[in-house]
Structure formats: C-alpha cells, structure tokens
PDB file of C-alpha atoms in Angstrom:
ATOM      1  CA  MET A   1     113.265  94.862   9.944  1.00  0.00           C
ATOM      2  CA  HIS A   2     110.255  92.585  10.208  1.00  0.00           C
ATOM      3  CA  ASP A   3     107.764  95.285   9.295  1.00  0.00           C
ATOM      4  CA  ILE A   4     109.226  96.113   5.915  1.00  0.00           C
ATOM      5  CA  LYS A   5     106.704  95.652   3.122  1.00  0.00           C
ATOM      6  CA  TRP A   6     107.674  93.981  -0.139  1.00  0.00           C
ATOM      7  CA  SER A   7     106.154  95.259  -3.366  1.00  0.00           C
ATOM      8  CA  PRO A   8     105.287  92.782  -6.136  1.00  0.00           C
ATOM      9  CA  SER A   9     108.333  93.782  -8.187  1.00  0.00           C
ATOM     10  CA  GLU A  10     110.587  93.469  -5.126  1.00  0.00           C
ATOM     11  CA  LYS A  11     109.132  90.056  -4.394  1.00  0.00           C
ATOM     12  CA  LYS A  12     109.967  89.040  -7.941  1.00  0.00           C
ATOM     13  CA  VAL A  13     113.609  90.135  -7.529  1.00  0.00           C
ATOM     14  CA  ALA A  14     113.782  88.433  -4.133  1.00  0.00           C
ATOM     15  CA  ARG A  15     112.319  85.169  -5.392  1.00  0.00           C
ATOM     16  CA  ARG A  16     114.676  85.063  -8.354  1.00  0.00           C
ATOM     17  CA  ALA A  17     117.741  85.801  -6.201  1.00  0.00           C
ATOM     18  CA  TYR A  18     116.624  83.234  -3.633  1.00  0.00           C
ATOM     19  CA  GLU A  19     116.149  80.473  -6.203  1.00  0.00           C
ATOM     20  CA  ALA A  20     119.469  81.302  -7.865  1.00  0.00           C
ATOM     21  CA  ALA A  21     121.320  81.208  -4.537  1.00  0.00           C
ATOM     22  CA  LEU A  22     119.709  77.899  -3.632  1.00  0.00           C
ATOM     23  CA  ALA A  23     120.678  76.438  -6.995  1.00  0.00           C
ATOM     24  CA  VAL A  24     124.282  77.613  -6.532  1.00  0.00           C
ATOM     25  CA  ALA A  25     124.420  76.192  -2.999  1.00  0.00           C
ATOM     26  CA  LEU A  26     123.079  72.815  -4.130  1.00  0.00           C
ATOM     27  CA  ALA A  27     125.363  72.681  -7.161  1.00  0.00           C
ATOM     28  CA  LYS A  28     128.346  73.411  -4.907  1.00  0.00           C
ATOM     29  CA  ILE A  29     127.405  70.654  -2.449  1.00  0.00           C
ATOM     30  CA  LEU A  30     126.715  68.250  -5.310  1.00  0.00           C
ATOM     31  CA  ALA A  31     130.153  68.885  -6.823  1.00  0.00           C
ATOM     32  CA  GLU A  32     131.841  68.462  -3.424  1.00  0.00           C
ATOM     33  CA  PHE A  33     129.846  65.300  -2.828  1.00  0.00           C
ATOM     34  CA  LYS A  34     130.812  63.787  -6.187  1.00  0.00           C
ATOM     35  CA  ALA A  35     134.502  64.494  -5.553  1.00  0.00           C
ATOM     36  CA  LYS A  36     134.352  63.065  -2.026  1.00  0.00           C
ATOM     37  CA  ALA A  37     132.340  60.003  -3.092  1.00  0.00           C
ATOM     38  CA  ALA A  38     134.892  59.177  -5.764  1.00  0.00           C
ATOM     39  CA  GLN A  39     137.587  59.126  -3.047  1.00  0.00           C
ATOM     40  CA  VAL A  40     135.676  56.870  -0.641  1.00  0.00           C
ATOM     41  CA  ALA A  41     137.499  53.556  -0.226  1.00  0.00           C
ATOM     42  CA  THR A  42     136.427  52.257   3.213  1.00  0.00           C
ATOM     43  CA  PRO A  43     133.140  51.840   5.124  1.00  0.00           C
ATOM     44  CA  SER A  44     134.350  54.413   7.649  1.00  0.00           C
ATOM     45  CA  GLU A  45     134.875  57.009   4.904  1.00  0.00           C
ATOM     46  CA  MET A  46     131.428  56.145   3.561  1.00  0.00           C
ATOM     47  CA  TRP A  47     129.795  56.880   6.947  1.00  0.00           C
ATOM     48  CA  ASP A  48     131.795  60.119   7.145  1.00  0.00           C
ATOM     49  CA  LEU A  49     130.269  61.110   3.836  1.00  0.00           C
ATOM     50  CA  GLU A  50     126.787  60.281   5.125  1.00  0.00           C
ATOM     51  CA  GLU A  51     127.477  62.637   8.048  1.00  0.00           C
ATOM     52  CA  TYR A  52     128.755  65.289   5.632  1.00  0.00           C
ATOM     53  CA  LEU A  53     125.522  65.061   3.608  1.00  0.00           C
ATOM     54  CA  ARG A  54     123.421  65.255   6.756  1.00  0.00           C
ATOM     55  CA  ARG A  55     125.210  68.434   7.867  1.00  0.00           C
ATOM     56  CA  LYS A  56     124.928  70.026   4.431  1.00  0.00           C
ATOM     57  CA  ARG A  57     121.230  69.203   4.185  1.00  0.00           C
ATOM     58  CA  LYS A  58     120.594  70.779   7.583  1.00  0.00           C
ATOM     59  CA  HIS A  59     122.670  73.803   6.579  1.00  0.00           C
ATOM     60  CA  ILE A  60     120.552  74.262   3.445  1.00  0.00           C
ATOM     61  CA  ASP A  61     117.288  73.696   5.324  1.00  0.00           C
ATOM     62  CA  THR A  62     118.259  76.262   7.945  1.00  0.00           C
ATOM     63  CA  LEU A  63     119.629  78.887   5.583  1.00  0.00           C
ATOM     64  CA  PHE A  64     116.966  78.866   2.897  1.00  0.00           C
ATOM     65  CA  ASP A  65     113.857  80.128   4.609  1.00  0.00           C
ATOM     66  CA  TYR A  66     111.650  82.111   2.255  1.00  0.00           C
ATOM     67  CA  ARG A  67     109.702  84.191   4.719  1.00  0.00           C
ATOM     68  CA  TYR A  68     109.841  87.901   4.034  1.00  0.00           C
ATOM     69  CA  SER A  69     110.753  88.450   7.684  1.00  0.00           C
ATOM     70  CA  GLN A  70     113.836  86.265   7.131  1.00  0.00           C
ATOM     71  CA  LEU A  71     115.062  87.349   3.701  1.00  0.00           C
ATOM     72  CA  THR A  72     117.524  89.944   5.026  1.00  0.00           C
ATOM     73  CA  PHE A  73     119.306  87.187   6.959  1.00  0.00           C
ATOM     74  CA  VAL A  74     118.979  84.685   4.114  1.00  0.00           C
ATOM     75  CA  PHE A  75     120.505  87.036   1.548  1.00  0.00           C
ATOM     76  CA  ALA A  76     123.294  88.141   3.877  1.00  0.00           C
ATOM     77  CA  ALA A  77     124.178  84.520   4.644  1.00  0.00           C
ATOM     78  CA  ALA A  78     123.963  83.534   0.979  1.00  0.00           C
ATOM     79  CA  ILE A  79     126.332  86.348   0.008  1.00  0.00           C
ATOM     80  CA  ARG A  80     128.739  85.465   2.808  1.00  0.00           C
ATOM     81  CA  GLU A  81     128.715  81.783   1.789  1.00  0.00           C
ATOM     82  CA  GLY A  82     129.367  82.668  -1.836  1.00  0.00           C
ATOM     83  CA  TYR A  83     125.977  81.488  -3.095  1.00  0.00           C
ATOM     84  CA  LEU A  84     124.836  84.954  -4.162  1.00  0.00           C
ATOM     85  CA  ASP A  85     126.348  88.130  -5.528  1.00  0.00           C
ATOM     86  CA  GLU A  86     124.866  91.394  -4.318  1.00  0.00           C
ATOM     87  CA  SER A  87     124.322  92.376  -7.928  1.00  0.00           C
ATOM     88  CA  SER A  88     121.551  89.745  -8.070  1.00  0.00           C
ATOM     89  CA  LEU A  89     119.599  91.926  -5.653  1.00  0.00           C
ATOM     90  CA  ALA A  90     119.571  94.884  -8.056  1.00  0.00           C
ATOM     91  CA  GLY A  91     115.985  96.127  -8.130  1.00  0.00           C
ATOM     92  CA  LEU A  92     115.621  96.118  -4.371  1.00  0.00           C
ATOM     93  CA  PRO A  93     115.489  99.572  -2.788  1.00  0.00           C
ATOM     94  CA  GLU A  94     118.252 100.858  -0.564  1.00  0.00           C
ATOM     95  CA  GLU A  95     116.077 100.334   2.536  1.00  0.00           C
ATOM     96  CA  LYS A  96     116.254  96.579   1.859  1.00  0.00           C
ATOM     97  CA  LEU A  97     119.873  96.416   0.742  1.00  0.00           C
ATOM     98  CA  GLU A  98     121.344  98.397   3.611  1.00  0.00           C
ATOM     99  CA  PRO A  99     120.250  95.959   6.365  1.00  0.00           C
ATOM    100  CA  ILE A 100     121.837  93.127   4.364  1.00  0.00           C
ATOM    101  CA  ARG A 101     125.125  95.037   4.078  1.00  0.00           C
ATOM    102  CA  ARG A 102     124.951  95.906   7.760  1.00  0.00           C
ATOM    103  CA  LEU A 103     124.596  92.232   8.665  1.00  0.00           C
ATOM    104  CA  LEU A 104     127.534  91.349   6.436  1.00  0.00           C
ATOM    105  CA  ARG A 105     129.730  94.021   8.042  1.00  0.00           C
ATOM    106  CA  TRP A 106     128.659  92.781  11.448  1.00  0.00           C
ATOM    107  CA  ALA A 107     129.423  89.158  10.512  1.00  0.00           C
ATOM    108  CA  GLU A 108     132.871  90.164   9.271  1.00  0.00           C
ATOM    109  CA  GLY A 109     133.287  91.964  12.620  1.00  0.00           C
TER     110      GLY A 109
ATOM    111  CA  MET B   1     118.199  29.836  23.912  1.00  0.00           C
ATOM    112  CA  HIS B   2     119.473  32.574  26.199  1.00  0.00           C
ATOM    113  CA  ASP B   3     120.943  30.190  28.733  1.00  0.00           C
ATOM    114  CA  ILE B   4     123.316  28.432  26.375  1.00  0.00           C
ATOM    115  CA  LYS B   5     126.941  28.665  27.525  1.00  0.00           C
ATOM    116  CA  TRP B   6     129.725  29.422  25.084  1.00  0.00           C
ATOM    117  CA  SER B   7     133.089  27.710  25.565  1.00  0.00           C
ATOM    118  CA  PRO B   8     136.281  29.658  24.749  1.00  0.00           C
ATOM    119  CA  SER B   9     136.768  27.771  21.469  1.00  0.00           C
ATOM    120  CA  GLU B  10     133.143  28.354  20.489  1.00  0.00           C
ATOM    121  CA  LYS B  11     133.536  32.045  21.281  1.00  0.00           C
ATOM    122  CA  LYS B  12     136.530  32.122  18.984  1.00  0.00           C
ATOM    123  CA  VAL B  13     134.552  30.568  16.111  1.00  0.00           C
ATOM    124  CA  ALA B  14     131.659  32.923  16.804  1.00  0.00           C
ATOM    125  CA  ARG B  15     133.830  36.031  16.908  1.00  0.00           C
ATOM    126  CA  ARG B  16     135.569  35.109  13.662  1.00  0.00           C
ATOM    127  CA  ALA B  17     132.284  34.366  11.869  1.00  0.00           C
ATOM    128  CA  TYR B  18     130.757  37.579  13.216  1.00  0.00           C
ATOM    129  CA  GLU B  19     133.652  39.761  12.066  1.00  0.00           C
ATOM    130  CA  ALA B  20     133.715  38.065   8.665  1.00  0.00           C
ATOM    131  CA  ALA B  21     129.962  38.585   8.178  1.00  0.00           C
ATOM    132  CA  LEU B  22     130.249  42.233   9.203  1.00  0.00           C
ATOM    133  CA  ALA B  23     133.103  42.757   6.753  1.00  0.00           C
ATOM    134  CA  VAL B  24     131.069  41.157   3.951  1.00  0.00           C
ATOM    135  CA  ALA B  25     128.017  43.277   4.786  1.00  0.00           C
ATOM    136  CA  LEU B  26     130.048  46.500   4.815  1.00  0.00           C
ATOM    137  CA  ALA B  27     131.883  45.614   1.622  1.00  0.00           C
ATOM    138  CA  LYS B  28     128.545  44.940  -0.097  1.00  0.00           C
ATOM    139  CA  ILE B  29     127.095  48.280   1.018  1.00  0.00           C
ATOM    140  CA  LEU B  30     130.303  50.082   0.055  1.00  0.00           C
ATOM    141  CA  ALA B  31     130.208  48.602  -3.454  1.00  0.00           C
ATOM    142  CA  GLU B  32     126.519  49.510  -3.829  1.00  0.00           C
ATOM    143  CA  PHE B  33     127.231  53.003  -2.531  1.00  0.00           C
ATOM    144  CA  LYS B  34     130.096  53.579  -4.971  1.00  0.00           C
ATOM    145  CA  ALA B  35     127.947  52.481  -7.910  1.00  0.00           C
ATOM    146  CA  LYS B  36     125.031  54.665  -6.811  1.00  0.00           C
ATOM    147  CA  ALA B  37     127.255  57.681  -6.066  1.00  0.00           C
ATOM    148  CA  ALA B  38     128.761  57.505  -9.536  1.00  0.00           C
ATOM    149  CA  GLN B  39     125.230  57.757 -10.984  1.00  0.00           C
ATOM    150  CA  VAL B  40     124.155  60.761  -8.892  1.00  0.00           C
ATOM    151  CA  ALA B  41     123.552  63.783 -11.121  1.00  0.00           C
ATOM    152  CA  THR B  42     121.069  65.969  -9.202  1.00  0.00           C
ATOM    153  CA  PRO B  43     120.730  67.288  -5.629  1.00  0.00           C
ATOM    154  CA  SER B  44     117.579  65.198  -5.228  1.00  0.00           C
ATOM    155  CA  GLU B  45     119.469  62.004  -6.130  1.00  0.00           C
ATOM    156  CA  MET B  46     122.192  63.038  -3.688  1.00  0.00           C
ATOM    157  CA  TRP B  47     119.687  63.314  -0.817  1.00  0.00           C
ATOM    158  CA  ASP B  48     118.213  59.948  -1.835  1.00  0.00           C
ATOM    159  CA  LEU B  49     121.670  58.477  -1.431  1.00  0.00           C
ATOM    160  CA  GLU B  50     122.026  60.074   2.000  1.00  0.00           C
ATOM    161  CA  GLU B  51     118.771  58.345   2.981  1.00  0.00           C
ATOM    162  CA  TYR B  52     120.042  55.061   1.529  1.00  0.00           C
ATOM    163  CA  LEU B  53     123.202  55.311   3.655  1.00  0.00           C
ATOM    164  CA  ARG B  54     121.169  56.139   6.753  1.00  0.00           C
ATOM    165  CA  ARG B  55     118.979  53.063   6.257  1.00  0.00           C
ATOM    166  CA  LYS B  56     121.964  50.797   5.626  1.00  0.00           C
ATOM    167  CA  ARG B  57     123.794  52.097   8.696  1.00  0.00           C
ATOM    168  CA  LYS B  58     120.738  51.411  10.849  1.00  0.00           C
ATOM    169  CA  HIS B  59     120.390  47.960   9.286  1.00  0.00           C
ATOM    170  CA  ILE B  60     124.016  47.146  10.185  1.00  0.00           C
ATOM    171  CA  ASP B  61     123.701  48.617  13.681  1.00  0.00           C
ATOM    172  CA  THR B  62     120.578  46.568  14.338  1.00  0.00           C
ATOM    173  CA  LEU B  63     121.794  43.314  12.857  1.00  0.00           C
ATOM    174  CA  PHE B  64     125.304  43.156  14.289  1.00  0.00           C
ATOM    175  CA  ASP B  65     124.829  42.786  18.019  1.00  0.00           C
ATOM    176  CA  TYR B  66     127.581  40.729  19.601  1.00  0.00           C
ATOM    177  CA  ARG B  67     125.848  39.563  22.738  1.00  0.00           C
ATOM    178  CA  TYR B  68     125.894  35.831  23.214  1.00  0.00           C
ATOM    179  CA  SER B  69     122.157  35.941  23.852  1.00  0.00           C
ATOM    180  CA  GLN B  70     121.723  37.442  20.375  1.00  0.00           C
ATOM    181  CA  LEU B  71     124.172  35.462  18.272  1.00  0.00           C
ATOM    182  CA  THR B  72     121.640  32.865  17.125  1.00  0.00           C
ATOM    183  CA  PHE B  73     119.557  35.646  15.585  1.00  0.00           C
ATOM    184  CA  VAL B  74     122.600  37.490  14.268  1.00  0.00           C
ATOM    185  CA  PHE B  75     123.987  34.433  12.490  1.00  0.00           C
ATOM    186  CA  ALA B  76     120.599  33.419  11.087  1.00  0.00           C
ATOM    187  CA  ALA B  77     120.043  36.935   9.731  1.00  0.00           C
ATOM    188  CA  ALA B  78     123.587  37.133   8.366  1.00  0.00           C
ATOM    189  CA  ILE B  79     123.128  33.827   6.518  1.00  0.00           C
ATOM    190  CA  ARG B  80     119.746  34.919   5.172  1.00  0.00           C
ATOM    191  CA  GLU B  81     121.182  38.242   3.971  1.00  0.00           C
ATOM    192  CA  GLY B  82     124.079  36.501   2.242  1.00  0.00           C
ATOM    193  CA  TYR B  83     126.747  37.886   4.591  1.00  0.00           C
ATOM    194  CA  LEU B  84     127.700  34.514   6.011  1.00  0.00           C
ATOM    195  CA  ASP B  85     127.902  30.920   4.885  1.00  0.00           C
ATOM    196  CA  GLU B  86     126.942  28.271   7.419  1.00  0.00           C
ATOM    197  CA  SER B  87     130.303  26.627   6.829  1.00  0.00           C
ATOM    198  CA  SER B  88     131.912  29.553   8.671  1.00  0.00           C
ATOM    199  CA  LEU B  89     130.194  28.286  11.806  1.00  0.00           C
ATOM    200  CA  ALA B  90     131.975  24.932  11.647  1.00  0.00           C
ATOM    201  CA  GLY B  91     133.310  24.274  15.137  1.00  0.00           C
ATOM    202  CA  LEU B  92     130.064  25.188  16.838  1.00  0.00           C
ATOM    203  CA  PRO B  93     128.205  22.236  18.344  1.00  0.00           C
ATOM    204  CA  GLU B  94     124.908  21.032  16.983  1.00  0.00           C
ATOM    205  CA  GLU B  95     123.053  22.548  19.943  1.00  0.00           C
ATOM    206  CA  LYS B  96     124.103  25.998  18.663  1.00  0.00           C
ATOM    207  CA  LEU B  97     123.695  25.303  14.948  1.00  0.00           C
ATOM    208  CA  GLU B  98     120.235  23.784  15.136  1.00  0.00           C
ATOM    209  CA  PRO B  99     118.520  26.912  16.563  1.00  0.00           C
ATOM    210  CA  ILE B 100     120.076  28.961  13.729  1.00  0.00           C
ATOM    211  CA  ARG B 101     118.748  26.527  11.122  1.00  0.00           C
ATOM    212  CA  ARG B 102     115.364  26.519  12.820  1.00  0.00           C
ATOM    213  CA  LEU B 103     115.202  30.310  12.614  1.00  0.00           C
ATOM    214  CA  LEU B 104     116.147  30.198   8.931  1.00  0.00           C
ATOM    215  CA  ARG B 105     113.458  27.610   8.168  1.00  0.00           C
ATOM    216  CA  TRP B 106     110.964  29.730  10.097  1.00  0.00           C
ATOM    217  CA  ALA B 107     111.988  32.878   8.219  1.00  0.00           C
ATOM    218  CA  GLU B 108     111.598  31.100   4.902  1.00  0.00           C
ATOM    219  CA  GLY B 109     108.100  30.116   6.064  1.00  0.00           C
TER     220      GLY B 109
END
C-alpha cells in the first residue's frame, strides 16, 4: 500500500477530498460545540466541555495526516466518520479505491 | 509563616472564605466562557477557547491550595484577583491578616 505512486491529477483529487473532509469534520465539531456551550450552566459542565474539545482536537490531529502513505487510512476513516462521501474520490483509479473499500469492510467486520 | 497554628474557629472562617473565593472565581470564568463561546464562529476560535479554558483551569488549580501553610498566599492572591474581599476574613486574628496585607502591598510594589 505504501509503494503506490500518486500522479499529479490523483494528488489533486486527493487534496481536494482531504480538505473537504477536514472542513466537514471541523464544521461538525463546531456545531456540536456551539450546542453544548449554550447548555453549559455550571463550572463542572464547562470543564467537561474543555475535555470534549481536547478529545476532538486530538481526534482531528490523528485522523488528518496528509502523507501519501496514510491517505488510504485517512479516506477510509473519513468515510466511516461521515466526513467524506466516496463520490468525492471520483478520479482516483480502482487500485487506490479498492484498498479504501477493503478497510471499510474490515472496520465494519 | 508556616508555623502559625490555626484554631478551630479560625479554620472555619478560613474554609468559608476559601470556598466563597473559589465560587466567585469559577462563576467569573463561567460567565467569561459563556460570552466567549457565544461569539465563536470558526474552528480556530473554538480551539482558542479550548486554550483559554485550559489556562483558566490551571490558574484555579494553582491558586486554590487549601493547605494551612499556603492560605496566606491563597487569600492574598484571591483578594488581588478580585475573588475575595478582606472583610470575608473577619474573625481571623491580626497575626494572620497582617501577612496577607504585607503580601498584597509587596505585590502592588
């Protein structure tokens, strides 16, 4: 998986899908955060929300890793989390899509 | 300063003042947090607010240390930060109030 070469046009598709997924993930967390923050009424709930943000930030930092060796995992995770639709990867050849689908099937186990 | 003994009635005054100052500090941070959270419109502003909460939590954890050896510092800091009024320490003898005032004068330089 790590030896697969990415052509310039594939890199363009990958970069666009990656940025779109990241934007969706952040927008989702932002919306959740705003709803939770509006409900906060006690210091304890406020510290819970700090912890929530910390976890979400680490989740984003871990998931979104734009190294070509990692993109199969990134795209599979992004699809599974609902940040990306496979249709956004149109333009990638079957040899790059199939490992993503295989990971998703495996994750659904 | 560390060898000063606290009588039961002095401990009662100290505990009450300490809890009141902590409640004021938390209420102040909570109000600031709610105002800031309502203004958050981007992921970047959301992460800034996470950092703000982290700093405030550490500030509270550092300041509020209920060891009798630390209370002079705690009360002086709480007064300086606006979490406590010296009148809440009424009932403490002069030998405990004077070191607090001395610290405050020193801090004001």
